[in-house]
XYZ file of C-alpha atoms in Angstrom:
418
model
C 38.123 10.613 -65.603
C 37.994 6.833 -65.925
C 40.811 6.807 -68.469
C 42.928 8.984 -66.167
C 42.411 6.590 -63.267
C 43.138 3.615 -65.526
C 46.321 5.264 -66.786
C 47.446 5.988 -63.218
C 46.916 2.377 -62.213
C 48.818 1.154 -65.285
C 51.739 3.488 -64.588
C 51.767 2.502 -60.913
C 51.839 -1.185 -61.912
C 54.707 -0.649 -64.370
C 56.776 1.311 -61.861
C 56.108 -1.296 -59.187
C 57.045 -4.179 -61.510
C 60.355 -2.545 -62.369
C 61.038 -1.839 -58.700
C 60.128 -5.384 -57.679
C 62.298 -6.975 -60.348
C 65.282 -4.891 -59.407
C 64.739 -5.474 -55.694
C 64.895 -9.264 -55.931
C 68.226 -9.120 -57.761
C 69.551 -6.478 -55.350
C 68.819 -8.600 -52.278
C 70.090 -11.758 -53.953
C 73.297 -10.057 -55.082
C 74.058 -8.799 -51.580
C 73.661 -12.291 -50.129
C 75.644 -13.889 -52.964
C 78.615 -11.570 -52.522
C 78.581 -11.714 -48.726
C 78.351 -15.509 -48.398
C 80.617 -16.348 -51.344
C 83.510 -14.148 -50.272
C 83.182 -15.100 -46.604
C 83.296 -18.747 -47.701
C 86.587 -18.256 -49.580
C 88.248 -16.616 -46.579
C 87.591 -12.857 -46.580
C 87.426 -11.098 -43.187
C 84.332 -9.098 -42.085
C 86.139 -5.802 -42.753
C 87.236 -6.926 -46.222
C 83.657 -7.949 -47.004
C 82.452 -4.539 -45.854
C 84.866 -2.897 -48.301
C 83.324 -4.933 -51.131
C 80.148 -2.895 -50.543
C 81.958 0.427 -50.058
C 81.570 1.727 -53.626
C 77.988 0.414 -53.705
C 77.103 2.906 -50.994
C 79.492 5.718 -52.019
C 78.194 5.863 -55.573
C 74.664 5.608 -54.249
C 75.213 8.943 -52.499
C 76.299 10.666 -55.709
C 73.528 8.975 -57.684
C 70.848 10.262 -55.352
C 72.352 13.742 -55.493
C 72.502 13.956 -59.290
C 69.743 11.409 -59.985
C 67.051 13.827 -58.870
C 68.404 16.388 -61.330
C 68.533 13.798 -64.124
C 64.943 12.748 -63.391
C 63.719 16.345 -63.441
C 65.515 17.116 -66.726
C 65.061 13.890 -68.717
C 62.056 12.258 -67.055
C 61.717 9.447 -64.553
C 61.270 6.811 -67.256
C 64.856 7.392 -68.376
C 66.322 7.156 -64.876
C 64.166 4.170 -63.859
C 65.135 1.966 -66.775
C 68.728 3.185 -66.828
C 68.910 1.752 -63.315
C 67.650 -1.625 -64.510
C 70.114 -1.663 -67.409
C 73.057 -0.849 -65.150
C 72.075 -3.662 -62.786
C 72.131 -6.149 -65.671
C 75.609 -4.887 -66.581
C 76.819 -5.165 -62.964
C 75.556 -8.753 -62.650
C 77.329 -9.803 -65.846
C 80.502 -7.981 -64.814
C 80.588 -9.799 -61.466
C 80.253 -13.153 -63.231
C 83.748 -12.648 -64.650
C 85.435 -12.661 -61.232
C 88.166 -15.319 -61.151
C 88.993 -16.987 -57.787
C 92.623 -17.303 -58.938
C 93.070 -13.524 -59.072
C 95.190 -11.811 -56.446
C 93.051 -10.583 -53.575
C 93.748 -6.906 -54.220
C 92.649 -7.313 -57.830
C 89.510 -9.253 -56.919
C 88.508 -6.713 -54.258
C 89.079 -3.776 -56.618
C 87.134 -5.450 -59.420
C 84.175 -6.337 -57.195
C 84.138 -2.807 -55.745
C 83.854 -1.347 -59.258
C 81.071 -3.774 -60.197
C 79.286 -2.931 -56.953
C 79.630 0.751 -57.816
C 77.509 0.149 -60.943
C 75.018 -1.800 -58.837
C 74.863 1.048 -56.304
C 74.156 3.564 -59.053
C 71.489 1.233 -60.435
C 69.856 0.763 -57.044
C 69.466 4.428 -56.282
C 68.396 5.432 -59.783
C 65.653 2.806 -59.574
C 64.606 3.702 -56.039
C 64.601 7.471 -56.560
C 62.631 7.107 -59.796
C 60.061 4.734 -58.321
C 59.427 6.746 -55.166
C 59.167 9.989 -57.144
C 56.836 8.460 -59.726
C 54.328 7.430 -57.052
C 53.810 11.097 -56.146
C 52.891 11.763 -59.778
C 50.715 8.744 -60.619
C 48.495 8.848 -57.517
C 45.510 11.151 -58.206
C 44.997 13.743 -55.504
C 41.354 12.723 -55.183
C 42.071 8.984 -55.086
C 40.420 6.987 -52.345
C 43.692 5.287 -51.531
C 45.964 7.648 -49.663
C 49.431 8.654 -50.745
C 50.665 7.170 -47.472
C 49.122 3.806 -48.310
C 50.362 3.687 -51.904
C 53.890 4.581 -50.805
C 53.739 2.035 -47.984
C 52.564 -0.713 -50.335
C 55.369 0.038 -52.806
C 58.040 0.273 -50.112
C 56.700 -2.580 -48.002
C 56.395 -4.943 -50.947
C 59.879 -3.920 -52.026
C 61.298 -4.880 -48.661
C 59.380 -8.152 -48.644
C 60.810 -8.984 -52.059
C 64.293 -7.959 -50.955
C 63.869 -10.619 -48.279
C 62.887 -13.063 -51.015
C 66.047 -11.934 -52.790
C 68.165 -12.873 -49.750
C 66.770 -16.387 -49.879
C 67.027 -16.556 -53.677
C 70.671 -15.498 -53.495
C 71.624 -18.133 -50.923
C 69.611 -20.807 -52.774
C 71.088 -19.950 -56.196
C 74.591 -19.954 -54.710
C 74.031 -23.437 -53.278
C 72.261 -24.910 -56.320
C 74.016 -23.287 -59.285
C 77.173 -21.623 -58.022
C 78.228 -17.972 -58.041
C 78.573 -17.388 -61.796
C 75.411 -19.173 -62.969
C 73.361 -17.432 -60.279
C 74.438 -14.047 -61.625
C 73.527 -14.936 -65.212
C 70.096 -16.228 -64.185
C 69.300 -12.935 -62.416
C 70.651 -10.814 -65.286
C 68.412 -12.648 -67.757
C 65.262 -12.127 -65.686
C 65.923 -8.437 -65.169
C 66.692 -7.920 -68.862
C 63.144 -9.022 -69.741
C 61.639 -6.341 -67.470
C 63.490 -3.641 -69.414
C 61.025 -4.024 -72.293
C 58.161 -2.603 -70.199
C 59.785 0.847 -70.429
C 57.982 1.674 -73.677
C 54.639 1.809 -71.839
C 55.493 4.593 -69.373
C 54.938 8.306 -70.225
C 58.126 9.781 -71.646
C 57.842 13.101 -69.787
C 56.955 11.711 -66.324
C 58.658 13.873 -63.678
C 60.270 16.206 -66.231
C 60.179 19.931 -65.463
C 60.370 22.724 -68.033
C 62.912 25.046 -66.471
C 66.606 24.273 -66.179
C 67.893 23.528 -62.690
C 71.160 25.115 -61.568
C 73.709 23.103 -59.575
C 73.148 25.092 -56.390
C 69.456 24.190 -56.535
C 70.300 20.512 -56.073
C 70.806 21.199 -52.376
C 67.381 21.227 -50.776
C 66.311 24.635 -49.505
C 63.473 23.101 -47.510
C 64.147 22.989 -43.770
C 61.749 20.052 -43.426
C 63.543 17.970 -46.074
C 66.934 18.783 -44.550
C 65.839 17.722 -41.053
C 64.125 14.592 -42.334
C 67.220 13.716 -44.381
C 69.474 14.031 -41.326
C 67.156 11.769 -39.327
C 67.120 9.298 -42.233
C 70.942 9.179 -42.245
C 71.116 8.032 -38.636
C 68.053 5.784 -38.848
C 69.368 3.637 -41.687
C 72.906 3.716 -40.349
C 71.511 2.199 -37.141
C 70.132 -0.776 -39.049
C 73.058 -1.477 -41.345
C 75.717 -1.168 -38.643
C 74.738 -4.589 -37.360
C 72.564 -6.075 -40.105
C 74.778 -5.839 -43.211
C 77.973 -7.654 -42.174
C 77.949 -8.292 -38.423
C 74.722 -10.311 -38.195
C 75.189 -12.771 -41.105
C 78.846 -13.355 -40.193
C 77.844 -13.940 -36.550
C 75.128 -16.408 -37.553
C 77.411 -18.366 -39.884
C 80.741 -18.044 -38.096
C 79.773 -18.035 -34.391
C 76.457 -19.901 -34.271
C 77.337 -22.284 -37.103
C 74.262 -21.670 -39.260
C 74.289 -22.953 -42.874
C 73.961 -20.698 -45.931
C 70.328 -21.758 -46.233
C 69.647 -20.922 -42.590
C 71.363 -17.528 -42.774
C 69.677 -16.589 -46.055
C 66.315 -17.988 -44.969
C 66.324 -16.192 -41.622
C 67.372 -12.833 -43.048
C 64.864 -13.275 -45.869
C 62.081 -13.998 -43.386
C 63.026 -10.917 -41.381
C 62.998 -8.581 -44.370
C 59.741 -10.097 -45.684
C 58.082 -9.633 -42.288
C 59.496 -6.115 -42.108
C 58.008 -5.349 -45.526
C 54.600 -6.708 -44.545
C 54.526 -4.570 -41.392
C 55.574 -1.548 -43.430
C 52.732 -2.133 -45.891
C 50.251 -2.419 -43.023
C 51.618 0.627 -41.185
C 49.041 3.137 -42.567
C 46.115 0.929 -41.548
C 47.566 0.219 -38.119
C 48.461 3.855 -37.424
C 44.993 4.933 -38.539
C 43.238 2.265 -36.453
C 45.143 2.861 -33.244
C 45.887 6.558 -33.734
C 43.855 9.661 -34.484
C 43.146 8.766 -38.118
C 44.926 11.945 -39.226
C 47.924 12.054 -41.599
C 51.284 11.337 -39.905
C 52.708 14.378 -38.138
C 56.114 15.201 -36.680
C 55.096 13.647 -33.363
C 54.384 10.374 -35.196
C 57.964 9.915 -36.343
C 59.289 11.175 -33.016
C 57.277 8.534 -31.137
C 58.441 5.646 -33.313
C 62.099 6.717 -33.369
C 62.337 7.113 -29.598
C 60.560 3.750 -29.225
C 63.227 2.142 -31.413
C 66.121 3.618 -29.425
C 66.235 1.094 -26.593
C 65.864 -2.095 -28.635
C 69.474 -2.540 -29.886
C 70.756 -1.800 -26.386
C 68.379 -4.361 -24.883
C 69.578 -7.020 -27.353
C 73.212 -6.201 -26.513
C 72.592 -6.440 -22.774
C 70.855 -9.811 -23.021
C 73.763 -11.171 -25.080
C 76.241 -9.822 -22.521
C 74.270 -11.480 -19.705
C 74.779 -14.823 -21.420
C 71.226 -15.617 -22.546
C 70.959 -18.116 -25.448
C 72.176 -16.219 -28.507
C 69.822 -17.960 -30.952
C 66.760 -16.962 -28.933
C 68.001 -13.416 -28.301
C 68.831 -12.747 -31.954
C 65.573 -14.123 -33.353
C 63.242 -12.391 -30.871
C 65.262 -9.164 -30.693
C 65.494 -8.811 -34.447
C 61.741 -9.370 -34.806
C 61.009 -6.546 -32.367
C 63.563 -4.258 -34.016
C 62.065 -4.973 -37.453
C 58.497 -4.170 -36.394
C 59.367 -0.794 -34.897
C 61.834 0.043 -37.674
C 59.125 -0.688 -40.273
C 56.807 1.935 -38.761
C 59.663 4.447 -38.773
C 60.479 3.777 -42.412
C 56.831 3.917 -43.564
C 56.208 7.288 -41.906
C 59.512 8.625 -43.283
C 58.573 7.578 -46.833
C 55.265 9.421 -46.524
C 56.668 12.589 -44.946
C 59.306 13.176 -47.630
C 56.503 13.346 -50.232
C 54.159 15.314 -47.982
C 56.871 17.950 -47.498
C 57.534 18.472 -51.216
C 55.754 19.934 -54.257
C 55.069 18.001 -57.472
C 57.514 20.053 -59.551
C 60.375 19.386 -57.123
C 59.610 15.793 -56.241
C 62.572 14.205 -58.073
C 65.015 16.778 -56.686
C 63.829 16.468 -53.080
C 63.464 12.694 -53.109
C 66.935 12.400 -54.637
C 68.406 14.636 -51.945
C 66.592 12.714 -49.222
C 67.814 9.336 -50.430
C 71.324 10.721 -50.724
C 71.192 10.995 -46.931
C 69.763 7.470 -46.822
C 72.765 6.191 -48.813
C 75.130 8.122 -46.555
C 73.687 6.369 -43.532
C 73.973 2.990 -45.254
C 77.585 3.733 -46.157
C 78.473 4.618 -42.566
C 76.587 1.585 -41.275
C 78.180 -0.806 -43.773
C 81.772 0.225 -43.063
C 81.192 0.341 -39.311
C 79.455 -3.051 -39.428
C 82.627 -4.740 -40.661
C 85.006 -2.644 -38.553
C 83.104 -2.755 -35.247
C 82.299 -6.461 -35.607
C 85.946 -7.322 -36.229
C 87.028 -5.403 -33.105
C 84.094 -5.634 -30.684
C 81.820 -8.315 -32.116
C 78.061 -8.152 -32.599
C 77.492 -6.580 -29.177
C 79.628 -3.604 -30.187
C 77.623 -3.214 -33.401
C 74.411 -3.127 -31.374
C 75.634 -0.373 -29.029
C 76.667 1.757 -32.022
C 73.228 1.069 -33.517
C 71.569 2.408 -30.377
C 73.605 5.625 -30.522
C 72.579 6.137 -34.164
C 68.872 5.709 -33.381
C 69.144 8.157 -30.498
C 70.729 10.718 -32.847
C 67.858 10.234 -35.336
C 65.317 10.718 -32.550
C 66.938 13.939 -31.331
C 67.133 15.362 -34.862
C 63.437 14.583 -35.465
C 62.469 16.837 -32.533
C 63.065 19.822 -34.857
C 60.681 18.524 -37.512
C 57.520 20.636 -38.143
C 54.164 19.203 -39.199
C 53.368 18.941 -42.943
C 51.131 21.659 -44.377
C 47.552 20.386 -44.910
C 47.734 21.209 -48.617
C 50.705 18.878 -49.055
C 49.439 16.017 -46.934
C 47.408 14.861 -49.920
C 45.180 11.843 -50.251
C 45.209 10.783 -46.587
C 41.669 9.983 -45.549
C 40.374 8.789 -42.222
C 38.233 6.249 -43.995
C 41.196 4.915 -45.934
C 41.130 2.974 -49.156
C 41.629 -0.576 -50.374
């Protein structure tokens, strides 16, 4: 029993380390690409297209990644993601500023496609693995373990934003990429310590089975699409370009502020189980939990847009409004991450989580493209109104969500854990 618990902790630590390492480079790479290409004269829409393949290939990766994880094991998909990220970082280091713009854009889009595949292989594998390494009788709840993994990931993605802007300033675009590739390459060697058959199922899975047959997963996936689209439609391109181009913030200020936001968001997400338990019923999250938090989020982007339109100081509005948005969004994301595992069985975890995060990538794709397009036409205020409409759609979809079955809502205890 002790050895089983020790093995679970070791596997959890290895998965988390891989996820953390990837996450820092992912956040840093996004900030590097965004700030570097804006600096050399790319428009917001052109910058958005640099991330297009990153999101498009993420959709396909989540769709087929769950199948790959179920057939070959999550160790293979997890460390394949890390390896592809190293390749993408090195590939981007070969970009030449003297290239024609069409060639540079095409090249970066292809490199970002590899990074998008890497991101979703790593994320799908890590989230699925947590379902398998957490003992059902553990004192720490599944909700809390998932929230710690996801919350710490988001905090470190915020660190990555700052790291990216700092490396760009201190070492330049190319050297920054090589530094990150070297660090991530070292983490690849931890793969030998994870169980080879983690997440692998015995029977073959047909193509038609890749589409979730669970009504709960389908509804939750649709809500996830709109929820993450609502964030990225103003956060990915519109916000950093507005801060640098309109408010005149430096690279350090833009990277530092966005890093602080994502770090704070990750901390709130990690604390979400404790806070929901303390101020709620102490029961596992139900459908009404996600409905409450999504409807609460709906009015925030609209309120930020209105205050900007009324002429209030933009610096104050952005900082305070984004803090409020991040807090409420963090509770939404934490409950979502729990529910997708509570609604699925162990033998289908990779398939269902892959399908669910395919919807997540679809929302990010829509948000990313719209962020550049809407900002270029209507500015940040337009992005915020579109964000509000996306959150409202997520809230309405979540009204159809049933409660998880008690047998699947594993390891949630009123007393909690560490």
